[in-house]
Amino acid sequence: MNRQRMDITIVGGGMVGMAQAALLAVRHPQLRISLLEASEIEPQVKPDAYDARVVALTEASRDLLEEVGAWQLIAGKRECPYTQMRVWDAEGTGSVWFDCRDVQMPNLGHIVENNVVLAALRERIEALPNVDLVTGFKLESWWRDCGLWHLQARDQNHDAIDGLNEAPPVLTTRLLIGADGARSRVRDMLRIRTRDVEYKQTALVCVARCEQSHQFTAWQRFLSTGPLAFLPLSGLGDDNHCAVVWSADDELARELVMLDDKAFALNLEKAFESRLGTVEFVSERFSFALRARHAEAYYGPGAALIGDAAHSIHPLAGQGVNLGFMDVRVLTEEVDRALKRDLNPSHASVLARYQRRRKGENAATLKAMSTFKSLFGAGDLHWRWLRNTGLSMVDASPLLKKRIIMRAMSV
């Protein structure tokens, strides 16, 4: 049986998985790292159209991408720095206006298309000599003995690898990292349970071209049926395009999905109070159910969970991938510490420290997002007064706004 021995194996080649592989490889060229990704589709950046799915990268996330050499492939091309953020309540007068000048920074963050980040990370991964990227393969079986994980994979068509009529090869690794998303197979393999909260909302995402400039501002309106965000895009010759994330109660979402583009654009414009004038065009729409999910543990014997495999949250603050990138940085720091002490990076103490540093932080963020969702979804007069008063108080306090901005930028 063909065997490969690796130091670290990461399952899941999304943004978080690739960032984890790249950061470990850059910091530790002596490590042999494998990255397993089930899909064979390479990320493609369309030269004449935006990807509807975007991420709002914090400064901390940008720093991570810069360290691994990916930000250099993104900057000045298809990333849009936003300098302001405007938030307001649909059922009242409360609003808050954040500005990068409040914290003497050039921007509050960057809106970047998913495919742009994925393509940049993929390019870096393929250039790193100590990372083996294996695409088109999924885990078929696994077992653990002598302190090592043994992973067996087949291609998606269940044919023998390389056309050989033999059992698929076995990959042996000291540390296994699950970065395989909300439905993580690695998490299931470790028999780690999750605590789930069904929001009973659906997120609709698309690109909208507006009559007026987005003003390099991230806009968010809280409706009783869910938050609506317009996020600025740039790189294709104008500043009139926005990525739209409309989180709506399931019943409303079903109605919106059935509309043709013209009717959807009219509803979108009305829900946004025409803040950027007429919505002139909407791209193909995508939708996905919203739920919060948090793993009861972030590690098992010789294995750790990162990103959505460990936690997934409501997209209203755009923090999902940023939390995943923080997992990447912290887990890498713990591996750094272990290697300096000649300790196996899969040692239980290493993984326990990672969990202590990240689980509480992520749990607090999940709780905050659920609270925001409940607060802004409440329609009675008391809660409407409370949230509008709160927004107005934040807007009137430069010190409080500064603290909120600095906290958000550090995620």
Coordinates of C-alpha atoms in Angstrom, one line a residue:
M1 CA 0.0 0.0 0.0
N2 CA 1.3 3.4 -1.0
R3 CA 1.9 5.6 2.1
Q4 CA 2.9 9.2 2.5
R5 CA 4.2 10.6 5.8
M6 CA 3.3 14.3 6.6
D7 CA 3.8 16.5 9.6
I8 CA 0.5 18.3 9.3
T9 CA -2.5 17.6 7.1
I10 CA -5.3 20.1 6.6
V11 CA -8.7 18.9 5.3
G12 CA -10.5 21.7 3.5
G13 CA -9.1 24.1 0.9
G14 CA -11.3 27.1 1.4
M15 CA -10.0 30.5 2.6
V16 CA -9.3 29.4 6.1
G17 CA -7.7 26.0 5.2
M18 CA -5.4 27.6 2.6
A19 CA -4.4 30.4 5.0
Q20 CA -3.6 27.8 7.6
A21 CA -1.4 25.8 5.2
A22 CA 0.3 28.9 3.9
L23 CA 1.1 30.4 7.3
L24 CA 2.5 27.2 8.7
A25 CA 4.6 26.6 5.6
V26 CA 6.0 30.1 5.5
R27 CA 7.0 30.0 9.2
H28 CA 8.3 26.5 9.2
P29 CA 9.8 25.5 5.8
Q30 CA 11.0 22.2 7.4
L31 CA 7.5 20.9 7.9
R32 CA 5.8 18.7 5.3
I33 CA 2.2 19.9 5.0
S34 CA -0.6 18.5 2.9
L35 CA -3.8 20.2 2.0
L36 CA -6.8 18.0 1.0
E37 CA -9.6 19.6 -1.0
A38 CA -12.6 17.7 -2.3
S39 CA -13.4 20.0 -5.2
E40 CA -11.3 20.1 -8.4
I41 CA -12.6 23.5 -9.4
E42 CA -10.0 26.2 -9.4
P43 CA -11.1 29.6 -8.2
Q44 CA -11.7 31.9 -11.2
V45 CA -11.8 35.7 -11.1
K46 CA -14.0 37.0 -13.9
P47 CA -12.4 40.0 -15.7
D48 CA -15.7 41.7 -16.3
A49 CA -18.0 40.8 -13.4
Y50 CA -17.9 40.8 -9.7
D51 CA -18.4 37.7 -7.6
A52 CA -21.5 38.1 -5.5
R53 CA -19.9 36.4 -2.5
V54 CA -17.6 38.7 -0.6
V55 CA -15.7 39.0 2.7
A56 CA -15.2 42.1 4.8
L57 CA -11.5 41.8 5.9
T58 CA -10.3 43.4 9.1
E59 CA -6.8 44.8 9.4
A60 CA -5.8 41.7 11.4
S61 CA -6.9 39.5 8.5
R62 CA -5.2 41.7 6.0
D63 CA -2.0 41.4 8.0
L64 CA -2.2 37.6 7.9
L65 CA -2.7 37.5 4.1
E66 CA 0.2 39.9 3.8
E67 CA 2.5 37.6 5.9
V68 CA 1.8 34.6 3.6
G69 CA 2.2 36.7 0.4
A70 CA -1.4 36.7 -0.7
W71 CA -2.3 40.3 0.0
Q72 CA 0.3 41.5 -2.5
L73 CA -1.6 39.6 -5.2
I74 CA -4.9 41.3 -4.2
A75 CA -4.0 44.9 -3.3
G76 CA -4.9 47.6 -5.8
K77 CA -6.8 45.2 -8.0
R78 CA -10.1 43.9 -6.8
E79 CA -10.3 45.0 -3.2
C80 CA -12.3 48.0 -2.0
P81 CA -11.2 49.8 1.2
Y82 CA -14.1 51.3 3.0
T83 CA -13.6 54.4 5.0
Q84 CA -17.1 54.7 6.6
M85 CA -19.8 52.5 7.9
R86 CA -23.4 53.7 8.3
V87 CA -25.9 51.7 10.4
W88 CA -29.6 52.6 11.0
D89 CA -32.8 51.2 12.2
A90 CA -35.7 50.9 9.8
E91 CA -38.2 51.4 12.7
G92 CA -37.0 54.5 14.3
T93 CA -34.5 57.4 14.1
G94 CA -31.5 55.7 15.7
S95 CA -28.3 55.5 13.6
V96 CA -24.6 55.4 14.0
W97 CA -21.8 56.6 11.6
F98 CA -18.4 55.1 11.9
D99 CA -15.4 56.9 10.2
C100 CA -11.8 55.8 9.8
R101 CA -10.8 59.3 10.8
D102 CA -12.1 58.5 14.3
V103 CA -9.2 56.2 14.8
Q104 CA -6.6 57.9 12.5
M105 CA -6.6 55.0 10.1
P106 CA -6.8 55.0 6.3
N107 CA -9.8 52.7 6.3
L108 CA -12.0 50.5 8.4
G109 CA -11.3 47.3 6.4
H110 CA -11.5 45.9 2.9
I111 CA -14.4 44.3 0.9
V112 CA -12.9 41.6 -1.3
E113 CA -14.6 39.0 -3.5
N114 CA -14.3 35.4 -2.2
N115 CA -12.8 34.2 -5.5
V116 CA -10.2 37.0 -5.4
V117 CA -9.0 35.8 -2.0
L118 CA -9.2 32.2 -2.9
A119 CA -7.2 32.7 -6.2
A120 CA -4.5 34.6 -4.4
L121 CA -4.1 32.0 -1.6
R122 CA -4.2 29.2 -4.2
E123 CA -1.3 30.9 -6.1
R124 CA 0.7 31.2 -3.0
I125 CA 0.0 27.5 -1.9
E126 CA 1.2 26.3 -5.3
A127 CA 4.4 28.2 -5.0
L128 CA 5.3 26.8 -1.5
P129 CA 7.6 23.8 -1.9
N130 CA 6.7 22.2 1.4
V131 CA 2.9 22.1 0.8
D132 CA 1.3 19.3 -1.2
L133 CA -2.1 20.4 -2.5
V134 CA -4.3 17.4 -3.3
T135 CA -7.6 18.3 -5.1
G136 CA -10.5 16.1 -6.2
F137 CA -10.1 13.8 -3.2
K138 CA -12.3 13.1 -0.2
L139 CA -11.7 11.1 2.9
E140 CA -12.9 7.6 2.7
S141 CA -11.6 6.0 5.9
W142 CA -9.3 6.9 8.8
W143 CA -7.8 5.4 11.9
R144 CA -5.3 6.5 14.5
D145 CA -2.5 4.5 16.1
C146 CA 0.9 5.1 17.6
G147 CA 0.1 8.8 17.9
L148 CA -0.5 9.2 14.1
W149 CA -3.6 9.7 12.0
H150 CA -3.9 7.5 8.9
L151 CA -6.1 8.9 6.2
Q152 CA -7.3 7.1 3.1
A153 CA -8.9 9.0 0.2
R154 CA -10.4 8.3 -3.2
D155 CA -11.1 10.6 -6.0
Q156 CA -14.6 11.9 -6.5
N157 CA -15.5 9.2 -9.0
H158 CA -14.3 6.4 -6.7
D159 CA -11.8 5.3 -9.3
A160 CA -8.4 4.0 -8.3
I161 CA -5.9 6.8 -8.0
D162 CA -3.8 7.3 -11.1
G163 CA -5.9 4.6 -12.8
L164 CA -4.2 1.8 -10.8
N165 CA -6.4 -1.1 -9.7
E166 CA -5.2 -1.0 -6.2
A167 CA -6.4 0.4 -2.8
P168 CA -6.1 4.1 -2.5
P169 CA -3.0 5.5 -0.8
V170 CA -2.8 6.2 2.9
L171 CA -1.6 9.6 4.1
T172 CA -0.1 9.5 7.6
T173 CA 0.2 12.7 9.6
R174 CA 1.1 13.9 13.1
L175 CA -1.4 16.7 13.3
L176 CA -4.8 16.8 11.6
I177 CA -6.6 20.1 11.1
G178 CA -10.2 20.2 10.1
A179 CA -11.0 23.3 8.0
D180 CA -13.8 21.6 6.1
G181 CA -16.7 23.9 6.9
A182 CA -19.9 23.9 8.8
R183 CA -20.7 20.3 7.9
S184 CA -17.2 19.2 8.9
R185 CA -16.4 15.5 8.3
V186 CA -13.3 15.8 10.5
R187 CA -15.5 17.1 13.4
D188 CA -17.9 14.2 12.9
M189 CA -14.9 11.8 12.8
L190 CA -13.7 13.2 16.1
R191 CA -17.3 12.7 17.5
I192 CA -17.5 16.3 18.6
R193 CA -21.0 17.6 19.0
T194 CA -22.2 21.0 18.2
R195 CA -24.8 23.4 19.6
D196 CA -26.9 24.8 16.9
V197 CA -29.3 27.8 16.7
E198 CA -31.7 28.0 13.8
Y199 CA -32.2 31.7 12.9
K200 CA -35.2 30.9 10.6
Q201 CA -33.7 33.3 8.2
T202 CA -32.2 33.0 4.7
A203 CA -29.4 35.1 3.3
L204 CA -29.7 36.3 -0.3
V205 CA -26.6 37.6 -1.9
C206 CA -26.0 39.3 -5.2
V207 CA -24.3 42.3 -6.8
A208 CA -26.3 45.5 -7.4
R209 CA -25.4 48.4 -9.6
C210 CA -26.7 51.6 -8.1
E211 CA -27.4 55.0 -9.6
Q212 CA -25.1 56.8 -7.2
S213 CA -21.6 56.1 -5.9
H214 CA -21.3 53.8 -2.8
Q215 CA -19.0 56.5 -1.4
F216 CA -16.6 53.7 -0.2
T217 CA -19.0 53.2 2.7
A218 CA -20.4 49.9 4.1
W219 CA -24.2 50.4 4.6
Q220 CA -26.4 48.4 6.9
R221 CA -30.1 48.8 7.6
F222 CA -31.8 46.8 10.3
L223 CA -35.3 45.8 9.3
S224 CA -37.7 43.8 11.5
T225 CA -37.3 40.9 9.1
G226 CA -33.5 40.9 9.1
P227 CA -30.5 43.1 8.3
L228 CA -29.7 44.4 4.8
A229 CA -26.1 45.3 3.8
F230 CA -24.7 47.1 0.8
L231 CA -20.9 46.6 0.7
P232 CA -18.8 48.7 -1.7
L233 CA -16.9 47.0 -4.6
S234 CA -14.2 48.5 -6.9
G235 CA -11.8 47.3 -9.5
L236 CA -14.0 47.3 -12.7
G237 CA -14.0 51.0 -13.5
D238 CA -16.6 52.6 -11.3
D239 CA -17.8 52.9 -7.7
N240 CA -21.5 52.2 -8.3
H241 CA -21.4 48.4 -7.6
C242 CA -22.2 46.9 -4.2
A243 CA -22.3 43.4 -2.9
V244 CA -25.7 42.9 -1.3
V245 CA -26.3 40.6 1.7
W246 CA -30.0 40.6 2.6
S247 CA -30.8 38.3 5.6
A248 CA -34.6 37.9 5.6
D249 CA -37.1 35.8 7.6
D250 CA -37.6 32.5 5.7
E251 CA -41.1 33.4 4.5
L252 CA -40.0 36.7 3.0
A253 CA -36.9 35.1 1.6
R254 CA -39.0 32.6 -0.3
E255 CA -41.1 35.4 -1.8
L256 CA -38.0 37.4 -2.8
V257 CA -36.4 34.4 -4.4
M258 CA -39.4 33.9 -6.7
L259 CA -39.2 37.5 -8.1
D260 CA -37.7 38.3 -11.5
D261 CA -34.7 40.6 -11.5
K262 CA -36.7 43.8 -12.1
A263 CA -39.1 43.2 -9.3
F264 CA -36.3 42.1 -6.9
A265 CA -34.4 45.3 -7.7
L266 CA -37.5 47.4 -6.9
N267 CA -37.9 45.6 -3.6
L268 CA -34.3 45.9 -2.8
E269 CA -34.3 49.6 -3.5
K270 CA -37.3 50.2 -1.3
A271 CA -35.8 48.1 1.6
F272 CA -32.7 50.2 1.3
E273 CA -34.6 53.5 1.3
S274 CA -33.0 54.4 -2.1
R275 CA -29.9 55.6 -0.2
L276 CA -27.9 55.2 -3.4
G277 CA -30.6 56.1 -5.8
T278 CA -32.1 53.6 -8.2
V279 CA -31.0 50.0 -8.1
E280 CA -30.3 49.7 -11.9
F281 CA -29.2 46.1 -12.1
V282 CA -28.9 43.0 -10.0
S283 CA -26.8 39.9 -10.7
E284 CA -27.7 36.3 -10.3
R285 CA -28.9 35.7 -6.7
F286 CA -27.6 33.0 -4.3
S287 CA -29.3 32.0 -1.1
F288 CA -28.4 29.9 2.0
A289 CA -30.1 29.2 5.3
L290 CA -28.7 30.9 8.3
R291 CA -27.8 29.2 11.6
A292 CA -25.3 29.5 14.3
R293 CA -23.2 26.4 15.1
H294 CA -20.5 26.0 17.8
A295 CA -18.5 22.9 18.4
E296 CA -18.4 21.8 22.0
A297 CA -14.7 21.1 21.7
Y298 CA -12.1 22.5 19.3
Y299 CA -9.8 19.5 19.4
G300 CA -9.6 15.7 19.7
P301 CA -6.7 13.3 19.8
G302 CA -4.0 14.8 17.5
A303 CA -6.6 17.0 15.7
A304 CA -7.9 20.5 15.8
L305 CA -10.9 22.4 14.2
I306 CA -10.7 25.8 12.7
G307 CA -13.0 28.2 10.9
D308 CA -16.6 27.1 10.2
A309 CA -15.7 23.6 11.3
A310 CA -15.5 25.0 14.8
H311 CA -18.0 27.8 14.6
S312 CA -20.4 29.5 12.2
I313 CA -22.3 32.7 12.9
H314 CA -24.9 35.1 11.5
P315 CA -23.4 37.2 8.7
L316 CA -24.8 40.6 10.0
A317 CA -21.4 41.8 11.1
G318 CA -19.3 40.0 8.4
Q319 CA -17.0 38.5 11.0
G320 CA -17.1 34.8 10.0
V321 CA -13.9 34.5 8.0
N322 CA -12.1 37.0 10.3
L323 CA -12.8 34.7 13.2
G324 CA -11.5 31.8 11.1
F325 CA -8.3 33.7 10.3
M326 CA -7.8 34.4 14.0
D327 CA -8.1 30.7 14.6
V328 CA -5.3 30.2 12.0
R329 CA -3.0 32.7 13.6
V330 CA -3.5 31.4 17.2
L331 CA -3.1 27.7 16.2
T332 CA 0.0 28.6 14.3
E333 CA 1.4 30.4 17.3
E334 CA 0.8 27.3 19.4
V335 CA 2.6 25.1 16.8
D336 CA 5.4 27.7 16.9
R337 CA 5.7 27.4 20.6
A338 CA 5.6 23.6 20.5
L339 CA 8.3 23.3 17.9
K340 CA 10.6 25.7 19.9
R341 CA 10.2 23.4 22.9
D342 CA 10.8 20.2 20.8
L343 CA 7.2 19.2 21.5
N344 CA 5.0 17.3 19.0
P345 CA 2.6 19.9 17.5
S346 CA -0.2 17.4 18.0
H347 CA 0.4 17.1 21.8
A348 CA -2.8 17.5 23.8
S349 CA -1.3 20.5 25.7
V350 CA -0.7 22.4 22.5
L351 CA -4.3 21.8 21.3
A352 CA -5.8 22.6 24.7
R353 CA -4.0 26.0 24.7
Y354 CA -5.4 26.7 21.2
Q355 CA -8.9 25.9 22.5
R356 CA -8.5 28.1 25.6
R357 CA -7.4 31.1 23.5
R358 CA -10.1 30.8 20.9
K359 CA -13.3 29.1 22.2
G360 CA -14.3 31.8 24.7
E361 CA -13.6 34.6 22.2
N362 CA -15.6 32.9 19.5
A363 CA -18.5 32.1 21.9
A364 CA -18.7 35.7 22.9
T365 CA -18.9 36.8 19.3
L366 CA -21.6 34.2 18.5
K367 CA -23.6 35.4 21.6
A368 CA -23.3 39.0 20.5
M369 CA -24.5 38.2 17.0
S370 CA -27.5 36.3 18.3
T371 CA -28.3 39.1 20.7
F372 CA -28.1 41.7 17.9
K373 CA -30.3 39.5 15.7
S374 CA -32.9 39.2 18.5
L375 CA -32.8 42.9 19.5
F376 CA -33.2 44.3 16.0
G377 CA -35.9 41.7 15.2
A378 CA -38.1 42.7 18.1
G379 CA -41.0 44.8 17.0
D380 CA -42.6 46.0 20.3
L381 CA -42.3 49.6 21.4
H382 CA -40.0 49.0 24.3
W383 CA -37.3 47.2 22.3
R384 CA -37.6 49.7 19.5
W385 CA -37.0 52.6 21.9
L386 CA -34.1 50.7 23.5
R387 CA -32.2 50.0 20.3
N388 CA -32.7 53.4 18.8
T389 CA -31.6 55.1 22.0
G390 CA -28.6 52.8 22.1
L391 CA -27.6 53.6 18.5
S392 CA -27.9 57.3 19.1
M393 CA -25.8 57.1 22.3
V394 CA -23.1 55.3 20.5
D395 CA -23.1 57.9 17.7
A396 CA -22.9 60.7 20.2
S397 CA -19.8 59.2 22.0
P398 CA -16.5 59.5 20.1
L399 CA -14.8 57.4 22.8
L400 CA -17.3 54.6 22.5
K401 CA -17.2 54.6 18.7
K402 CA -13.4 54.5 18.8
R403 CA -13.5 51.5 21.1
I404 CA -16.0 49.7 18.9
I405 CA -13.9 50.4 15.7
M406 CA -10.6 49.2 17.3
R407 CA -12.3 46.1 18.6
A408 CA -13.8 45.3 15.2
M409 CA -10.5 45.9 13.4
S410 CA -8.6 43.5 15.7
V411 CA -10.7 40.5 15.0

